[in-house]
């Protein structure tokens, strides 16, 4: 497990928190988002990118 996997796992955790608790991110005023739906969409994108990073890191280790 390389550093890319650790970054992907942290991103996955962050995305899950964004989807389950969007009000927490709204209180932080991250990038001026004013809509919980936008925070959830950002969480979904974060999860997809994290899964892609995990896939490429594990695929790199196989070959």
Short mmCIF file of C-alpha atoms in Angstrom, two decimals:
data_model
loop_
_atom_site.label_atom_id
_atom_site.label_comp_id
_atom_site.label_asym_id
_atom_site.label_seq_id
_atom_site.Cartn_x
_atom_site.Cartn_y
_atom_site.Cartn_z
CA UNK A 1 0.00 0.00 0.00
CA UNK A 2 1.62 3.17 -1.22
CA UNK A 3 1.06 6.82 -0.48
CA UNK A 4 -1.45 7.05 -3.32
CA UNK A 5 -3.64 4.46 -1.59
CA UNK A 6 -3.51 6.39 1.67
CA UNK A 7 -4.55 9.60 -0.09
CA UNK A 8 -7.38 7.73 -1.81
CA UNK A 9 -8.61 6.25 1.48
CA UNK A 10 -8.61 9.69 3.12
CA UNK A 11 -10.52 11.06 0.14
CA UNK A 12 -13.02 8.22 0.40
CA UNK A 13 -13.61 8.96 4.07
CA UNK A 14 -14.01 12.67 3.31
CA UNK A 15 -16.54 11.92 0.54
CA UNK A 16 -18.59 9.69 2.80
CA UNK A 17 -18.66 12.39 5.47
CA UNK A 18 -19.72 14.95 2.85
CA UNK A 19 -22.65 12.80 1.76
CA UNK A 20 -23.83 11.83 5.24
CA UNK A 21 -23.29 15.18 7.01
CA UNK A 22 -23.57 18.00 4.45
CA UNK A 23 -24.51 20.48 7.19
CA UNK A 24 -21.07 20.03 8.75
CA UNK A 25 -19.42 21.19 5.54
CA UNK A 26 -21.94 24.01 5.17
CA UNK A 27 -20.87 25.37 8.59
CA UNK A 28 -17.22 25.41 7.44
CA UNK A 29 -18.14 27.71 4.50
CA UNK A 30 -16.01 25.65 2.13
CA UNK A 31 -15.57 27.55 -1.15
CA UNK A 32 -18.75 29.54 -0.47
CA UNK A 33 -21.16 26.66 -1.10
CA UNK A 34 -24.69 27.62 -0.09
CA UNK A 35 -26.57 24.48 -1.08
CA UNK A 36 -26.41 21.07 0.68
CA UNK A 37 -27.14 19.41 -2.66
CA UNK A 38 -23.88 20.83 -4.03
CA UNK A 39 -21.99 19.42 -1.04
CA UNK A 40 -23.49 15.97 -1.66
CA UNK A 41 -22.57 16.17 -5.36
CA UNK A 42 -19.02 17.06 -4.37
CA UNK A 43 -18.96 14.05 -2.05
CA UNK A 44 -20.04 11.75 -4.88
CA UNK A 45 -17.32 13.13 -7.15
CA UNK A 46 -14.75 12.73 -4.36
CA UNK A 47 -15.75 9.10 -3.83
CA UNK A 48 -15.50 8.33 -7.56
CA UNK A 49 -12.04 9.90 -7.81
CA UNK A 50 -10.88 8.05 -4.68
CA UNK A 51 -12.07 4.68 -6.01
CA UNK A 52 -10.28 5.41 -9.30
CA UNK A 53 -7.05 6.23 -7.45
CA UNK A 54 -7.32 3.02 -5.41
CA UNK A 55 -7.91 1.00 -8.57
CA UNK A 56 -4.87 2.46 -10.33
CA UNK A 57 -2.64 2.05 -7.29
CA UNK A 58 -3.57 -1.61 -6.81
CA UNK A 59 -3.33 -2.21 -10.56
CA UNK A 60 0.17 -0.69 -10.57
CA UNK A 61 1.24 -3.10 -7.82
CA UNK A 62 0.04 -6.13 -9.79
CA UNK A 63 2.17 -5.40 -12.84
#
